[in-house]
Short mmCIF file of C-alpha atoms and ligand atoms in Angstrom, two decimals:
data_model
loop_
_atom_site.label_atom_id
_atom_site.label_comp_id
_atom_site.label_asym_id
_atom_site.label_seq_id
_atom_site.Cartn_x
_atom_site.Cartn_y
_atom_site.Cartn_z
CA MET A 131 20.58 52.99 81.11
CA ARG A 132 21.87 55.75 83.36
CA ASP A 133 24.90 57.76 82.29
CA THR A 134 26.95 56.38 85.21
CA GLU A 135 26.10 52.79 84.21
CA LEU A 136 26.91 53.56 80.58
CA TYR A 137 30.38 54.87 81.50
CA GLN A 138 30.91 52.06 83.97
CA ALA A 139 30.40 49.65 81.05
CA LEU A 140 32.40 51.72 78.53
CA LEU A 141 35.34 51.98 80.88
CA GLY A 142 35.11 48.30 81.77
CA LEU A 143 35.29 49.16 85.46
CA LYS A 144 34.97 46.30 87.87
CA ASP A 145 34.21 46.24 91.56
CA PRO A 146 35.46 47.90 93.78
CA TRP A 147 35.64 50.74 91.21
CA ARG A 148 32.49 52.42 89.99
CA VAL A 149 31.38 55.59 88.25
CA GLY A 150 29.98 58.12 90.71
CA ALA A 151 29.08 60.95 88.35
CA VAL A 152 29.26 62.01 84.71
CA LYS A 153 29.17 65.62 83.52
CA LEU A 154 28.77 66.64 79.91
CA ASP A 155 30.05 70.11 79.01
CA LEU A 156 28.63 70.92 75.56
CA VAL A 157 30.29 74.32 75.31
CA GLY A 158 33.69 73.12 76.50
CA GLY A 159 33.35 69.96 74.37
CA ARG A 160 34.24 67.55 77.16
CA VAL A 161 32.93 64.72 79.30
CA ASP A 162 34.14 64.45 82.88
CA VAL A 163 33.74 61.16 84.71
CA TRP A 164 34.24 60.73 88.44
CA ILE A 165 35.30 57.29 89.62
CA GLU A 166 34.95 56.11 93.20
CA ASP A 167 35.97 53.08 95.18
CA ARG A 168 33.54 51.03 97.26
CA ALA A 169 33.81 51.55 101.00
CA GLY A 170 35.05 48.74 103.21
CA VAL A 171 37.35 47.16 100.62
CA LYS A 172 40.65 45.61 101.73
CA TRP A 173 43.36 46.72 99.29
CA ASP A 174 46.60 44.98 98.35
CA CYS A 175 49.77 46.72 99.46
CA PRO A 176 51.62 47.69 96.23
CA GLU A 177 54.90 46.65 97.88
CA CYS A 178 54.09 43.27 99.46
CA GLY A 179 50.52 42.39 98.47
CA GLN A 180 49.36 42.23 102.08
CA LYS A 181 45.72 43.33 102.58
CA GLY A 182 44.90 46.51 104.41
CA SER A 183 42.03 48.93 104.98
CA VAL A 184 41.70 52.40 103.50
CA HIS A 185 43.61 55.01 105.45
CA ASP A 186 42.43 58.02 103.47
CA HIS A 187 42.14 59.29 99.87
CA SER A 188 44.73 61.37 98.05
CA GLU A 189 44.06 64.58 96.12
CA GLU A 190 41.95 64.27 92.98
CA ARG A 191 43.92 63.33 89.90
CA VAL A 192 42.78 63.61 86.28
CA TRP A 193 43.50 61.16 83.43
CA ARG A 194 42.85 61.82 79.78
CA HIS A 195 40.86 58.95 78.25
CA LEU A 196 39.73 58.11 74.71
CA ASP A 197 37.25 60.67 73.40
CA THR A 198 33.51 60.10 73.69
CA CYS A 199 32.39 60.89 70.13
CA GLN A 200 33.75 64.39 69.54
CA PHE A 201 34.19 65.13 73.24
CA GLY A 202 37.46 64.96 75.11
CA THR A 203 36.96 62.63 78.03
CA TYR A 204 38.62 62.86 81.44
CA LEU A 205 38.58 60.59 84.48
CA HIS A 206 38.66 62.19 87.92
CA VAL A 207 39.70 60.01 90.82
CA ARG A 208 40.81 60.34 94.40
CA LEU A 209 42.89 57.22 94.79
CA PRO A 210 42.59 55.38 98.10
CA ARG A 211 45.66 55.10 100.31
CA MET A 212 45.81 51.81 102.23
CA ALA A 213 47.59 51.01 105.46
CA CYS A 214 50.07 48.14 105.40
CA THR A 215 51.43 46.90 108.72
CA ALA A 216 54.87 46.47 107.13
CA HIS A 217 55.07 49.46 104.74
CA GLY A 218 52.83 52.10 106.27
CA VAL A 219 50.43 54.19 104.19
CA LYS A 220 50.62 53.38 100.45
CA GLN A 221 48.65 54.67 97.49
CA VAL A 222 46.71 52.02 95.60
CA ALA A 223 47.71 51.58 91.92
CA PRO A 224 44.83 52.32 89.50
CA PRO A 225 44.12 49.56 86.94
CA TRP A 226 43.43 52.03 84.09
CA ALA A 227 46.84 53.71 83.88
CA GLU A 228 50.54 53.21 84.38
CA PRO A 229 52.03 54.91 87.42
CA CYS A 230 52.81 58.59 86.82
CA SER A 231 50.98 58.70 83.46
CA ARG A 232 48.35 61.35 82.91
CA PHE A 233 46.72 59.20 80.22
CA THR A 234 44.73 55.99 80.53
CA LEU A 235 46.19 52.80 79.08
CA LEU A 236 43.65 52.85 76.25
CA PHE A 237 44.50 56.44 75.35
CA GLU A 238 48.21 55.80 75.52
CA ASN A 239 47.92 52.72 73.29
CA ARG A 240 45.73 54.56 70.79
CA LEU A 241 48.35 57.30 70.59
CA ILE A 242 51.04 54.67 70.01
CA ASP A 243 49.02 53.42 67.03
CA ILE A 244 48.76 56.97 65.69
CA LEU A 245 52.49 57.59 66.25
CA LYS A 246 53.24 54.51 64.19
CA GLU A 247 51.54 56.19 61.23
CA CYS A 248 52.81 59.74 61.54
CA ASP A 249 55.24 62.02 63.33
CA VAL A 250 54.87 63.46 66.81
CA THR A 251 53.53 66.79 65.52
CA GLY A 252 50.93 65.05 63.34
CA ALA A 253 49.89 62.68 66.11
CA GLY A 254 49.57 65.66 68.42
CA ARG A 255 47.23 67.42 65.98
CA LEU A 256 45.10 64.31 65.46
CA ALA A 257 44.75 63.46 69.13
CA THR A 258 44.97 67.01 70.56
CA VAL A 259 48.01 66.43 72.72
CA SER A 260 51.04 68.70 72.93
CA TRP A 261 54.38 67.82 71.34
CA ASP A 262 55.84 67.09 74.79
CA GLU A 263 52.94 64.82 75.72
CA GLY A 264 53.16 62.95 72.42
CA TRP A 265 56.91 62.61 72.78
CA GLY A 266 56.48 61.46 76.41
CA ILE A 267 54.21 58.64 75.26
CA MET A 268 56.68 57.61 72.55
CA ASP A 269 59.57 57.74 75.01
CA ARG A 270 57.73 55.63 77.59
CA ALA A 271 56.71 53.14 74.89
CA VAL A 272 60.34 52.61 73.86
CA LYS A 273 61.48 52.34 77.49
CA ARG A 274 58.74 49.75 78.14
CA GLY A 275 59.70 47.82 75.01
CA LEU A 276 63.39 47.76 75.93
CA GLU A 277 62.62 46.55 79.45
CA ARG A 278 60.48 43.73 78.11
CA LYS A 279 63.04 42.70 75.55
CA ARG A 280 65.26 39.81 76.44
CA ASP A 281 68.74 41.27 76.66
CA ARG A 282 70.69 39.12 74.29
CA VAL A 283 72.92 39.46 71.30
CA PRO A 284 71.33 38.38 67.98
CA GLU A 285 72.67 35.26 66.24
CA TYR A 286 73.03 37.04 62.92
CA VAL A 287 74.08 40.66 63.22
CA GLY A 288 74.22 43.28 60.47
CA ILE A 289 76.37 46.36 60.93
CA ASP A 290 75.94 49.28 58.61
CA GLU A 291 77.01 52.87 58.66
CA LYS A 292 74.61 55.64 57.89
CA SER A 293 75.29 59.30 57.49
CA PHE A 294 73.46 61.61 59.80
CA ALA A 295 72.54 64.95 58.29
CA LYS A 296 75.39 66.50 56.34
CA ARG A 297 78.94 67.38 57.30
CA HIS A 298 80.10 63.75 57.30
CA ARG A 299 78.57 62.79 60.58
CA TYR A 300 77.96 59.09 60.82
CA GLU A 301 76.04 56.63 62.90
CA THR A 302 76.30 52.89 63.09
CA LEU A 303 73.21 50.80 62.70
CA VAL A 304 73.22 47.40 64.43
CA CYS A 305 70.49 45.10 63.11
CA ASP A 306 69.19 41.69 64.00
CA LEU A 307 69.20 40.03 60.58
CA THR A 308 66.84 37.25 61.69
CA THR A 309 64.04 39.52 62.87
CA GLY A 310 64.85 42.43 60.54
CA THR A 311 64.86 44.93 63.40
CA VAL A 312 67.19 47.64 64.65
CA GLU A 313 69.05 46.60 67.80
CA CYS A 314 70.59 49.98 68.41
CA VAL A 315 71.96 53.09 66.78
CA LEU A 316 75.51 53.95 67.81
CA GLU A 317 77.09 57.34 67.69
CA ASP A 318 79.75 57.58 64.97
CA ARG A 319 81.36 54.70 63.03
CA THR A 320 84.56 54.27 65.02
CA GLN A 321 86.06 51.17 66.56
CA GLU A 322 85.09 52.51 70.00
CA SER A 323 81.43 52.91 69.06
CA LEU A 324 81.10 49.26 67.98
CA GLU A 325 83.22 48.05 70.89
CA GLY A 326 80.72 49.79 73.15
CA TYR A 327 77.96 47.64 71.68
CA TRP A 328 79.83 44.31 71.87
CA GLY A 329 81.08 45.26 75.34
CA GLN A 330 77.61 45.03 76.90
CA PHE A 331 77.53 41.27 76.40
CA SER A 332 79.23 38.46 78.26
CA LEU A 333 81.77 36.23 76.57
CA GLU A 334 79.21 33.38 76.43
CA GLU A 335 76.68 35.63 74.75
CA LEU A 336 79.24 36.81 72.20
CA GLU A 337 80.18 33.19 71.51
CA GLY A 338 76.54 32.64 70.53
CA ILE A 339 76.89 34.99 67.55
CA LYS A 340 76.88 32.94 64.37
CA ALA A 341 77.83 35.61 61.84
CA VAL A 342 78.20 39.37 61.39
CA ALA A 343 77.59 41.06 58.04
CA MET A 344 79.45 44.33 57.46
CA ASP A 345 81.24 46.53 54.97
CA MET A 346 85.03 46.25 54.65
CA TRP A 347 85.44 49.03 57.16
CA GLU A 348 88.53 48.66 59.35
CA PRO A 349 87.08 50.04 62.62
CA TYR A 350 84.18 47.54 62.46
CA ILE A 351 86.55 44.70 61.59
CA GLY A 352 88.88 45.70 64.43
CA ALA A 353 86.16 45.98 67.07
CA THR A 354 84.67 42.62 66.07
CA ARG A 355 88.04 40.84 65.94
CA ASP A 356 88.91 42.22 69.37
CA LEU A 357 85.73 41.24 71.15
CA VAL A 358 83.77 38.53 69.33
CA PRO A 359 85.27 35.05 69.80
CA GLY A 360 85.98 33.32 66.47
CA ALA A 361 85.41 36.58 64.56
CA ASP A 362 87.58 35.51 61.60
CA LYS A 363 85.10 32.81 60.69
CA LYS A 364 82.06 34.93 61.51
CA ILE A 365 82.69 38.21 59.69
CA VAL A 366 80.95 38.25 56.30
CA PHE A 367 81.67 41.17 54.01
CA ASP A 368 78.38 42.20 52.55
CA ARG A 369 78.08 41.20 48.91
CA PHE A 370 76.40 44.44 47.89
CA HIS A 371 79.26 46.45 49.33
CA VAL A 372 81.74 44.13 47.62
CA THR A 373 79.93 44.65 44.32
CA ARG A 374 80.00 48.40 44.89
CA TYR A 375 83.82 48.44 44.75
CA VAL A 376 83.75 46.93 41.27
CA ASN A 377 80.89 49.19 40.16
CA ASP A 378 82.78 52.25 41.35
CA ALA A 379 85.79 51.11 39.31
CA VAL A 380 83.62 50.81 36.18
CA ASP A 381 82.24 54.27 36.80
CA LYS A 382 85.68 55.81 37.26
CA ILE A 383 86.94 54.22 34.05
CA ARG A 384 83.89 55.42 32.14
CA GLY A 385 84.20 58.95 33.52
CA HIS A 386 87.82 59.18 32.48
CA GLU A 387 87.31 57.64 29.06
CA HIS A 388 84.32 59.88 28.35
CA LYS A 389 86.45 62.95 29.07
CA VAL A 390 89.24 61.77 26.76
CA LEU A 391 86.76 60.99 23.95
CA LYS A 392 84.91 64.26 24.40
CA ASP A 393 88.16 66.20 24.01
CA GLN A 394 88.42 64.53 20.59
CA GLY A 395 84.83 65.50 19.78
CA ASP A 396 83.49 61.97 20.38
CA GLU A 397 80.31 61.80 22.49
CA THR A 398 79.80 58.02 22.34
CA LEU A 399 79.67 57.63 26.13
CA LYS A 400 77.36 60.57 26.77
CA GLY A 401 74.31 59.65 28.87
CA THR A 402 75.42 56.03 29.35
CA LYS A 403 76.55 56.17 32.99
CA HIS A 404 73.72 54.10 34.44
CA LEU A 405 73.68 51.51 31.67
CA TRP A 406 77.17 50.35 32.64
CA LEU A 407 76.23 50.04 36.29
CA MET A 408 73.04 48.05 35.79
CA ASN A 409 72.92 44.29 35.70
CA ALA A 410 72.91 43.35 32.01
CA GLU A 411 69.37 41.94 32.07
CA LYS A 412 68.01 45.11 33.73
CA ILE A 413 68.89 47.39 30.82
CA PRO A 414 65.65 48.91 29.50
CA GLU A 415 64.30 47.41 26.27
CA THR A 416 64.49 50.81 24.55
CA ARG A 417 68.25 51.07 25.06
CA LYS A 418 69.32 47.46 24.55
CA ASP A 419 70.36 47.88 20.88
CA GLU A 420 72.24 51.08 21.56
CA PHE A 421 74.06 49.47 24.47
CA ALA A 422 74.96 46.35 22.45
CA VAL A 423 76.64 48.61 19.91
CA ILE A 424 78.78 50.65 22.34
CA ARG A 425 79.62 47.54 24.33
CA ASN A 426 81.29 46.10 21.24
CA LEU A 427 83.31 49.18 20.36
CA ASN A 428 86.34 47.85 22.22
CA LEU A 429 86.26 50.70 24.71
CA LYS A 430 88.01 50.50 28.09
CA THR A 431 84.62 50.96 29.73
CA GLY A 432 83.31 47.92 27.87
CA ARG A 433 86.19 45.81 29.15
CA ALA A 434 85.65 46.97 32.72
CA TRP A 435 81.94 46.27 32.34
CA ALA A 436 82.59 42.67 31.24
CA ILE A 437 84.81 42.12 34.29
CA LYS A 438 82.13 43.53 36.56
CA GLU A 439 79.42 41.37 35.02
CA SER A 440 81.49 38.21 35.30
CA LEU A 441 81.98 38.70 39.05
CA ARG A 442 78.23 38.26 39.47
CA GLN A 443 78.52 34.54 38.77
CA PHE A 444 80.83 34.24 41.76
CA TRP A 445 77.88 34.62 44.13
CA ASP A 446 75.99 31.73 42.54
CA TYR A 447 78.42 29.07 43.78
CA ARG A 448 77.24 26.71 46.46
CA TYR A 449 80.58 25.64 47.89
CA PRO A 450 83.32 27.95 49.15
CA LYS A 451 86.04 25.92 47.38
CA ASN A 452 84.42 26.33 43.97
CA ALA A 453 83.70 29.97 44.62
CA GLU A 454 87.33 30.53 45.53
CA LYS A 455 88.50 28.82 42.36
CA TYR A 456 86.22 31.03 40.28
CA PHE A 457 87.49 34.10 42.10
CA ARG A 458 91.11 33.18 41.29
CA HIS A 459 90.30 33.11 37.58
CA TRP A 460 88.41 36.36 37.81
CA TYR A 461 91.19 37.96 39.82
CA PHE A 462 93.80 37.04 37.22
CA TRP A 463 91.67 38.62 34.49
CA ALA A 464 90.83 41.73 36.54
CA THR A 465 94.44 42.39 37.54
CA HIS A 466 95.70 42.01 33.97
CA CYS A 467 93.20 44.35 32.33
CA ARG A 468 95.51 47.40 32.57
CA LEU A 469 92.67 49.51 33.95
CA LYS A 470 93.98 50.87 37.21
CA PRO A 471 90.68 51.41 39.10
CA MET A 472 89.68 47.81 38.31
CA VAL A 473 93.09 46.43 39.33
CA ASP A 474 92.79 48.34 42.63
CA ALA A 475 89.27 47.07 43.28
CA ALA A 476 90.30 43.48 42.54
CA LYS A 477 93.26 43.78 44.91
CA THR A 478 91.01 45.12 47.67
CA LEU A 479 88.66 42.17 47.24
CA ASN A 480 91.56 39.74 47.20
CA ARG A 481 92.94 41.17 50.41
CA HIS A 482 89.59 40.59 52.09
CA LEU A 483 88.82 37.31 50.35
CA PRO A 484 88.66 35.03 53.43
CA ASN A 485 85.78 37.08 54.83
CA ILE A 486 84.10 37.36 51.46
CA LEU A 487 84.14 33.57 51.17
CA THR A 488 82.41 33.23 54.57
CA TYR A 489 79.29 34.28 52.64
CA PHE A 490 79.10 30.77 51.20
CA LYS A 491 78.83 29.34 54.70
CA HIS A 492 76.47 31.85 56.33
CA ARG A 493 74.57 33.28 53.34
CA ILE A 494 73.84 36.59 55.00
CA THR A 495 73.87 40.08 53.54
CA ASN A 496 73.11 43.50 54.86
CA ALA A 497 70.04 43.88 52.65
CA THR A 498 67.93 43.97 55.83
CA CYS A 499 69.94 46.90 57.16
CA GLU A 500 69.67 48.63 53.80
CA GLY A 501 65.89 48.19 53.91
CA LEU A 502 65.78 49.58 57.42
CA ASN A 503 67.99 52.41 56.25
CA SER A 504 65.35 53.60 53.81
CA LYS A 505 62.70 53.35 56.52
CA ILE A 506 64.93 55.43 58.76
CA GLN A 507 65.26 57.96 55.94
CA THR A 508 61.49 58.38 56.09
CA ILE A 509 61.59 58.77 59.87
CA LYS A 510 64.26 61.40 59.41
CA GLN A 511 62.13 63.26 56.87
CA MET A 512 59.13 63.34 59.15
CA ALA A 513 61.32 64.10 62.12
CA CYS A 514 61.91 67.79 61.51
CA GLY A 515 60.37 68.16 64.95
CA PHE A 516 63.04 66.08 66.68
CA ARG A 517 65.00 68.43 68.83
CA ASN A 518 68.09 66.32 69.20
CA ARG A 519 69.73 63.04 68.21
CA THR A 520 68.50 61.22 71.31
CA HIS A 521 64.94 61.87 70.18
CA TYR A 522 65.81 60.73 66.71
CA ARG A 523 67.41 57.48 67.92
CA LYS A 524 64.43 56.77 70.16
CA ALA A 525 62.13 57.27 67.17
CA ILE A 526 64.18 54.72 65.20
CA LEU A 527 63.74 52.16 67.99
CA PHE A 528 60.03 53.03 68.17
CA HIS A 529 59.51 52.41 64.45
CA CYS A 530 62.13 49.75 63.64
CA GLY A 531 63.04 48.14 66.96
CA GLY A 532 60.43 45.37 66.83
CA LEU A 533 59.58 46.23 70.43
CA ASP A 534 56.43 45.45 72.39
CA LEU A 535 55.45 49.07 72.92
CA TYR A 536 51.98 48.91 74.42
CA ALA A 537 51.05 49.92 77.93
CA SER A 538 49.52 47.11 79.93
CA GLY A 539 49.23 48.58 83.41
CA THR A 540 49.49 46.82 86.70
CA SER A 541 46.39 44.66 86.62
ZN1 LIG B 105 53.25 46.11 102.42
#
């Protein structure tokens, strides 16, 4: 087999394209392949599809292709320019690359696979492309994916805040809870930022939303009430956030009680912080006996702990009515325990009860968002090379957007 035939087969070139020459540069470590078009072919006009003859050929262009063994491989082509009676002289679109790309489809898609496994700097080292080239491929992949995506609002939406870097800068993560993907990352966690997201959709589309899981965060509640029809029945306060209020109360009570005891020389509560916050059955075997003893010492922390644990049963109810009845009992107990942080937490939950009870209808939580959050944490760690927040947000969509990222070309 001749080298030109070999490359013709490797590149999968079909008539009217063929390999004219192949040059191997052992010292430079590269293979250069020249591709030609057969004379006399009628080409389709890229605008209207009408056939036309070759007018001339444009300047030689070079595309980076997948390596041949250890050799960088480059395609050299002078693309034909055809004459259309309606549109004049037009350059023919090559089947091996997307317009304006300096990489072939196969190379671009291989780099996308590499970028899925590591950061832009790492991918650049592995595939010998510059940071800008690697970033360009990632950027185009996300753009392609977003264009292909059907523009619609998810049926089950999760909204979660996440802190960006330090200094109390926040972002809002909007997730599709059905597909477990990130829909978008909004700047800040204000009412305006979420309104900006809802605002892209028509009233009919917003009506299609079945439920929205979120934290009890007023700006999110406000934006959703203002723009999503029937929001009062659709907002579901995330059960893990709800639980966190009660956990925080337990922790406050323990912290205070520990200080008071310590001042009297009593170290009973030392090193017990996490035991009180765990679910009872999760307490490690080695500490179960110790915990059983302090739990029965009639400490304030023990009382708060019992209230926290009993709220867990609330989530097991099947019907909203029964759940509500259980909550009423719990609420009475929690507000009569004379432990201020617990009373406050119970009152907060009571104030938001209607949208806590919606859980029993929709059964959604923000666990998906939380999972994505930890994935995003990893992206952030490997993203020291991201020069700004736009890059960082694009990378989140690249890794967590569930997008169809691959280049497919024009034919
Ligand atoms: Zn035309």
